[in-house]
Every structure is written in structure tokens, then in C-alpha cells.
mmCIF file of C-alpha atoms in Angstrom:
data_model
loop_
_atom_site.group_PDB
_atom_site.id
_atom_site.type_symbol
_atom_site.label_atom_id
_atom_site.label_comp_id
_atom_site.label_asym_id
_atom_site.label_seq_id
_atom_site.Cartn_x
_atom_site.Cartn_y
_atom_site.Cartn_z
ATOM 1 C CA ASP A 1 29.168 9.847 29.019
ATOM 2 C CA ALA A 2 30.450 6.284 26.861
ATOM 3 C CA GLY A 3 27.191 5.446 26.114
ATOM 4 C CA VAL A 4 25.743 1.996 26.383
ATOM 5 C CA ILE A 5 28.405 -0.266 26.557
ATOM 6 C CA GLN A 6 28.094 -3.903 25.404
ATOM 7 C CA SER A 7 30.337 -6.814 25.903
ATOM 8 C CA PRO A 8 31.163 -9.045 24.391
ATOM 9 C CA ARG A 9 31.075 -7.327 21.297
ATOM 10 C CA HIS A 10 31.278 -10.899 19.140
ATOM 11 C CA GLU A 11 30.577 -14.386 20.427
ATOM 12 C CA VAL A 12 31.340 -17.945 19.151
ATOM 13 C CA THR A 13 29.805 -20.744 21.115
ATOM 14 C CA GLU A 14 28.898 -24.407 20.649
ATOM 15 C CA MET A 15 25.198 -25.583 21.042
ATOM 16 C CA GLY A 16 24.420 -26.462 24.284
ATOM 17 C CA GLN A 17 26.546 -23.915 25.961
ATOM 18 C CA GLU A 18 25.162 -20.996 27.978
ATOM 19 C CA VAL A 19 26.172 -17.658 26.896
ATOM 20 C CA THR A 20 25.521 -14.554 28.509
ATOM 21 C CA LEU A 21 25.667 -10.720 26.922
ATOM 22 C CA ARG A 22 26.567 -7.946 29.076
ATOM 23 C CA CYS A 23 25.113 -4.323 29.046
ATOM 24 C CA LYS A 24 25.580 -0.728 31.008
ATOM 25 C CA PRO A 25 23.157 1.792 30.417
ATOM 26 C CA ILE A 26 24.272 5.212 30.132
ATOM 27 C CA SER A 27 24.496 6.597 33.814
ATOM 28 C CA GLY A 28 21.138 8.097 35.052
ATOM 29 C CA HIS A 29 18.628 6.203 32.211
ATOM 30 C CA ASP A 30 16.286 4.417 34.306
ATOM 31 C CA TYR A 31 14.876 2.120 30.853
ATOM 32 C CA LEU A 32 17.111 -0.630 29.787
ATOM 33 C CA PHE A 33 16.270 -2.179 26.250
ATOM 34 C CA TRP A 34 16.821 -5.497 25.277
ATOM 35 C CA TYR A 35 16.427 -6.209 20.984
ATOM 36 C CA ARG A 36 17.360 -8.750 18.513
ATOM 37 C CA GLN A 37 18.427 -8.570 15.279
ATOM 38 C CA THR A 38 17.819 -11.327 12.360
ATOM 39 C CA MET A 39 17.644 -10.987 8.647
ATOM 40 C CA MET A 40 14.536 -13.215 9.190
ATOM 41 C CA ARG A 41 12.713 -11.283 12.108
ATOM 42 C CA GLY A 42 14.369 -7.780 12.269
ATOM 43 C CA LEU A 43 14.464 -5.707 14.711
ATOM 44 C CA GLU A 44 12.533 -7.423 18.064
ATOM 45 C CA LEU A 45 12.377 -6.462 21.593
ATOM 46 C CA LEU A 46 12.710 -8.974 23.903
ATOM 47 C CA ILE A 47 12.300 -7.562 27.531
ATOM 48 C CA TYR A 48 12.483 -4.284 28.912
ATOM 49 C CA PHE A 49 13.090 -2.938 32.187
ATOM 50 C CA ASN A 50 12.301 0.623 34.177
ATOM 51 C CA ASN A 51 13.833 0.905 37.560
ATOM 52 C CA ASN A 52 16.039 -2.336 37.582
ATOM 53 C CA VAL A 53 12.099 -4.310 37.420
ATOM 54 C CA PRO A 54 11.049 -6.318 34.403
ATOM 55 C CA ILE A 55 8.175 -4.659 33.141
ATOM 56 C CA ASP A 56 7.272 -6.576 29.793
ATOM 57 C CA ASP A 57 9.321 -9.712 28.663
ATOM 58 C CA SER A 58 6.448 -11.121 26.431
ATOM 59 C CA GLY A 59 8.703 -11.119 23.495
ATOM 60 C CA MET A 60 11.498 -13.364 25.101
ATOM 61 C CA PRO A 61 11.551 -16.249 22.597
ATOM 62 C CA GLU A 62 11.517 -19.193 25.074
ATOM 63 C CA ASP A 63 12.492 -19.909 28.511
ATOM 64 C CA ARG A 64 16.112 -20.661 27.363
ATOM 65 C CA PHE A 65 16.306 -17.361 27.546
ATOM 66 C CA SER A 66 16.397 -15.282 30.951
ATOM 67 C CA ALA A 67 17.454 -11.391 31.337
ATOM 68 C CA LYS A 68 18.335 -9.615 34.851
ATOM 69 C CA MET A 69 18.675 -6.039 36.119
ATOM 70 C CA PRO A 70 20.837 -6.521 39.362
ATOM 71 C CA ASN A 71 21.808 -2.533 39.788
ATOM 72 C CA ALA A 72 21.017 0.420 37.540
ATOM 73 C CA SER A 73 24.261 0.268 35.584
ATOM 74 C CA PHE A 74 24.103 -3.216 34.361
ATOM 75 C CA SER A 75 22.039 -5.664 32.934
ATOM 76 C CA THR A 76 22.217 -9.338 31.468
ATOM 77 C CA LEU A 77 20.599 -11.749 29.108
ATOM 78 C CA LYS A 78 21.724 -15.136 29.081
ATOM 79 C CA ILE A 79 20.786 -17.858 26.919
ATOM 80 C CA GLN A 80 21.199 -21.584 28.009
ATOM 81 C CA PRO A 81 21.423 -23.978 26.346
ATOM 82 C CA SER A 82 21.908 -22.417 23.204
ATOM 83 C CA GLU A 83 20.804 -23.114 20.495
ATOM 84 C CA PRO A 84 21.915 -22.128 15.970
ATOM 85 C CA ARG A 85 18.651 -20.147 15.401
ATOM 86 C CA ASP A 86 19.345 -18.195 18.230
ATOM 87 C CA SER A 87 22.353 -16.280 16.309
ATOM 88 C CA ALA A 88 21.882 -12.832 15.812
ATOM 89 C CA VAL A 89 23.287 -9.765 16.860
ATOM 90 C CA TYR A 90 22.115 -8.593 20.550
ATOM 91 C CA PHE A 91 21.289 -4.668 21.546
ATOM 92 C CA CYS A 92 20.970 -3.129 24.640
ATOM 93 C CA ALA A 93 19.220 0.061 24.431
ATOM 94 C CA SER A 94 18.542 3.022 27.870
ATOM 95 C CA SER A 95 16.749 6.127 28.039
ATOM 96 C CA SER A 96 15.951 7.556 30.289
ATOM 97 C CA HIS A 97 12.006 9.419 31.557
ATOM 98 C CA SER A 98 11.872 12.985 31.984
ATOM 99 C CA GLY A 99 9.648 15.455 32.581
ATOM 100 C CA SER A 100 8.978 15.757 28.666
ATOM 101 C CA SER A 101 6.886 12.923 26.594
ATOM 102 C CA PHE A 102 9.716 12.164 24.668
ATOM 103 C CA SER A 103 12.918 10.345 25.636
ATOM 104 C CA GLU A 104 15.512 9.245 23.300
ATOM 105 C CA GLN A 105 17.033 5.286 23.296
ATOM 106 C CA TYR A 106 20.247 5.083 22.768
ATOM 107 C CA PHE A 107 21.948 1.957 21.514
ATOM 108 C CA GLY A 108 24.530 -0.088 21.912
ATOM 109 C CA PRO A 109 27.301 -1.327 19.692
ATOM 110 C CA GLY A 110 25.189 -4.777 19.719
ATOM 111 C CA THR A 111 26.940 -8.242 20.271
ATOM 112 C CA ARG A 112 26.962 -10.621 17.399
ATOM 113 C CA LEU A 113 26.580 -14.120 18.436
ATOM 114 C CA THR A 114 27.139 -17.027 16.179
ATOM 115 C CA VAL A 115 25.938 -20.169 17.961
ATOM 116 C CA THR A 116 27.098 -23.635 15.845
ATOM 117 C CA ALA B 1 -0.578 -4.212 18.476
ATOM 118 C CA GLN B 2 0.720 -1.792 16.056
ATOM 119 C CA THR B 3 3.020 -2.699 13.131
ATOM 120 C CA VAL B 4 5.722 -0.800 10.589
ATOM 121 C CA THR B 5 6.012 -1.473 7.279
ATOM 122 C CA GLN B 6 8.687 -0.524 4.503
ATOM 123 C CA SER B 7 8.339 -1.903 1.236
ATOM 124 C CA GLN B 8 11.806 -1.112 -0.428
ATOM 125 C CA PRO B 9 14.233 -4.129 0.603
ATOM 126 C CA GLU B 10 16.729 -1.773 -1.457
ATOM 127 C CA MET B 11 16.838 1.826 -2.520
ATOM 128 C CA SER B 12 20.204 3.334 -4.644
ATOM 129 C CA VAL B 13 20.811 7.134 -5.126
ATOM 130 C CA GLN B 14 23.759 8.780 -6.850
ATOM 131 C CA GLU B 15 25.336 11.195 -5.205
ATOM 132 C CA ALA B 16 24.496 14.608 -4.583
ATOM 133 C CA GLU B 17 20.668 13.384 -5.452
ATOM 134 C CA THR B 18 17.965 12.598 -3.231
ATOM 135 C CA VAL B 19 16.202 9.801 -1.851
ATOM 136 C CA THR B 20 12.937 8.777 -0.481
ATOM 137 C CA LEU B 21 12.287 5.773 1.622
ATOM 138 C CA SER B 22 9.458 4.489 2.259
ATOM 139 C CA CYS B 23 7.107 3.877 5.740
ATOM 140 C CA THR B 24 3.682 3.254 6.808
ATOM 141 C CA TYR B 25 2.475 2.062 10.188
ATOM 142 C CA ASP B 26 -0.831 0.938 11.445
ATOM 143 C CA THR B 27 -2.118 2.102 15.039
ATOM 144 C CA SER B 28 -5.259 2.656 16.273
ATOM 145 C CA GLU B 29 -3.884 5.555 18.314
ATOM 146 C CA SER B 30 -3.953 9.481 17.844
ATOM 147 C CA ASP B 31 -0.538 10.250 19.713
ATOM 148 C CA TYR B 32 2.746 8.667 18.474
ATOM 149 C CA TYR B 33 5.841 9.106 17.705
ATOM 150 C CA LEU B 34 7.914 8.242 14.711
ATOM 151 C CA PHE B 35 11.122 7.170 13.655
ATOM 152 C CA TRP B 36 13.819 6.815 11.720
ATOM 153 C CA TYR B 37 17.428 5.004 12.636
ATOM 154 C CA LYS B 38 20.166 4.642 10.482
ATOM 155 C CA GLN B 39 22.809 1.468 10.720
ATOM 156 C CA PRO B 40 26.056 1.549 9.271
ATOM 157 C CA PRO B 41 28.277 -1.344 8.804
ATOM 158 C CA SER B 42 29.608 -0.801 12.541
ATOM 159 C CA ARG B 43 25.806 -1.474 13.211
ATOM 160 C CA GLN B 44 25.496 1.131 15.131
ATOM 161 C CA MET B 45 21.928 2.730 15.631
ATOM 162 C CA ILE B 46 21.869 5.976 14.662
ATOM 163 C CA LEU B 47 18.781 8.348 15.179
ATOM 164 C CA VAL B 48 18.342 10.201 12.104
ATOM 165 C CA ILE B 49 14.880 12.163 12.969
ATOM 166 C CA ARG B 50 11.658 11.997 14.843
ATOM 167 C CA GLN B 51 8.179 13.355 14.778
ATOM 168 C CA GLU B 52 5.503 13.782 17.145
ATOM 169 C CA ALA B 53 2.096 12.759 15.458
ATOM 170 C CA TYR B 54 0.499 16.162 16.737
ATOM 171 C CA LYS B 55 2.875 18.398 14.832
ATOM 172 C CA GLN B 56 1.489 18.641 11.920
ATOM 173 C CA GLN B 57 4.647 20.561 10.678
ATOM 174 C CA ASN B 58 7.282 18.175 9.081
ATOM 175 C CA ALA B 59 10.316 17.198 10.904
ATOM 176 C CA THR B 60 13.624 18.610 9.117
ATOM 177 C CA GLU B 61 17.072 18.062 10.245
ATOM 178 C CA ASN B 62 19.693 19.216 8.115
ATOM 179 C CA ARG B 63 19.240 17.149 4.460
ATOM 180 C CA PHE B 64 16.969 14.770 6.473
ATOM 181 C CA SER B 65 13.277 15.687 6.257
ATOM 182 C CA VAL B 66 10.192 13.397 6.802
ATOM 183 C CA ASN B 67 6.429 13.513 4.991
ATOM 184 C CA PHE B 68 4.321 12.701 7.582
ATOM 185 C CA GLN B 69 0.745 11.908 6.338
ATOM 186 C CA LYS B 70 -0.783 10.852 9.565
ATOM 187 C CA ALA B 71 -4.406 9.986 7.875
ATOM 188 C CA ALA B 72 -2.483 7.898 5.335
ATOM 189 C CA LYS B 73 -0.132 6.705 8.022
ATOM 190 C CA SER B 74 2.657 7.093 5.847
ATOM 191 C CA PHE B 75 5.793 8.054 6.701
ATOM 192 C CA SER B 76 8.780 8.681 4.264
ATOM 193 C CA LEU B 77 12.189 9.638 4.702
ATOM 194 C CA LYS B 78 13.529 12.241 2.107
ATOM 195 C CA ILE B 79 17.431 12.290 1.628
ATOM 196 C CA SER B 80 18.990 15.032 0.061
ATOM 197 C CA ASP B 81 22.171 15.579 -1.642
ATOM 198 C CA SER B 82 23.350 11.887 -0.588
ATOM 199 C CA GLN B 83 26.516 11.628 0.204
ATOM 200 C CA LEU B 84 28.334 7.980 0.440
ATOM 201 C CA GLY B 85 28.449 8.250 4.275
ATOM 202 C CA ASP B 86 24.753 8.054 3.779
ATOM 203 C CA ALA B 87 25.160 4.293 2.620
ATOM 204 C CA ALA B 88 23.585 2.061 5.057
ATOM 205 C CA MET B 89 20.406 -0.362 6.508
ATOM 206 C CA TYR B 90 17.710 2.722 7.917
ATOM 207 C CA PHE B 91 15.064 1.271 9.944
ATOM 208 C CA CYS B 92 11.562 3.380 10.697
ATOM 209 C CA ALA B 93 10.037 3.054 13.635
ATOM 210 C CA TYR B 94 6.761 3.997 15.966
ATOM 211 C CA ARG B 95 6.771 4.237 19.829
ATOM 212 C CA THR B 96 3.094 4.496 21.392
ATOM 213 C CA LEU B 97 2.628 7.141 24.604
ATOM 214 C CA TYR B 98 0.023 5.075 25.944
ATOM 215 C CA ASN B 99 1.809 2.504 28.281
ATOM 216 C CA ALA B 100 4.599 2.814 31.124
ATOM 217 C CA GLY B 101 7.560 2.598 28.582
ATOM 218 C CA ASN B 102 8.980 3.394 25.305
ATOM 219 C CA MET B 103 9.197 0.478 22.947
ATOM 220 C CA LEU B 104 9.872 0.563 19.971
ATOM 221 C CA THR B 105 8.378 -1.435 16.979
ATOM 222 C CA PHE B 106 10.265 -1.578 13.921
ATOM 223 C CA GLY B 107 10.297 -1.950 10.338
ATOM 224 C CA GLY B 108 12.036 -4.544 8.561
ATOM 225 C CA GLY B 109 14.507 -1.860 7.138
ATOM 226 C CA THR B 110 15.547 -0.415 4.411
ATOM 227 C CA ARG B 111 19.373 -0.816 2.791
ATOM 228 C CA LEU B 112 20.196 2.264 0.668
ATOM 229 C CA MET B 113 23.167 2.427 -1.398
ATOM 230 C CA VAL B 114 24.984 5.320 -2.659
ATOM 231 C CA LYS B 115 26.940 5.517 -5.876
ATOM 232 C CA PRO B 116 29.643 7.732 -6.853
#
């Protein structure tokens, strides 16, 4: 398996523009997570899905952020309109719910977003 | 809510020497998982080692071992025979067992430098 795939790897955009980040989880994984990493706040969970359904979006900073998972193999995180303070590295991770209680989260390579 | 604290923003170690990274956490739960993740300059998050709270024996993975002190809520990572490739950011993470998902709460990270 290719692992978790994220695109683009780097995104530079101007304030006010719409930004869409994409994630393809590992095939067969039924949990998908979006994290944001900044120097000030470290790694924060934004939202996670189970079987394509959003379960907890309490980490989403504000209404400018939205996430969707239309099917088991694709998710998007959209920021509209973008602001300079949204500049960060955004990670997608996936895991499977197995019979055992432990399931490792596999992270994608991240998307570095810069909003000027 | 659980919190994870890494009190050492930076650490350095001489190649081939041993270094210990500290992590403390706060929780009212009795069963949970703890993890150490490594993030090299490539940004990829790599699972280094995990510990189940119900296990008294400290986890070990080759040159990496943990000192898990449940009563003290401490979870330190020891790296033996440090190598140049160990230079990275290290994140301690907590995962609850008591909700439907398996989201992680991360500490702020420790940057490890390895001197040749």
C-alpha cells in the first residue's frame, strides 16, 4: 500500500482565496483524521471521520474551515476564505478499527500551507 | 480532557550516547495508550514505540525503550546508542480507550539534536 496520500505537498495562496487540501487514506481504514501543526499550538486534531461520517469536529477553528469525506477513499479539508494565521502544516491520518483495542494511526506526509 | 506535556523543547546528545526525553500527562482514566512519534525534517510522523497502560512492563523497540510510571503519569523515552538519523522532533501522545474514536492528544514536542 502507498500509505496515506496527501495533495498538494505545498500550497501558497493569497489571503481571501479558497484552499482545498486532499487526502486518500489507506485502503480498508475506516477512521480518518485531520490535524494541524503550528509552532504556537503544536499538533491539534481538527476533525475525524468514522465510516465517512464526521464524528468530532470540535477542533475545527471556525466556520471558514470545512471537511468532507464523500467516500471511503477520499477526504477534503477546505478553508474559505483563507487567512495568514491559517499557515501551518496539515496532516491527514487513517487507522482501522480491528478486533483488538489498538490500532495505529498512519500519517500522510502533510501539506504545508502558506497564506500571504 | 487529557493533556500531554513535554518540558524539554530541545535536547542534544553525542553520537553513540544515551538520551532520555521526558513526557508527563494528565488523565483521570485508568486504561489508555501512550505513544512516542518521531518527526524528521521530511515532516513524516513515524510511530516509534507504544505502551498500553494496563501493562506494567516497559515497552522496548531495539534502541528505544520507555520508562512508564503510571502513578506519576510519566512516560519517558530512552534512546540508546544514538545515531545521526535519530535527530528529529519527538512527540509524546496519549490515546483514550473510552470513546468511539482513537484520536491522539500530542505534547508540544522535543527537538533532539545528535552531535557527531
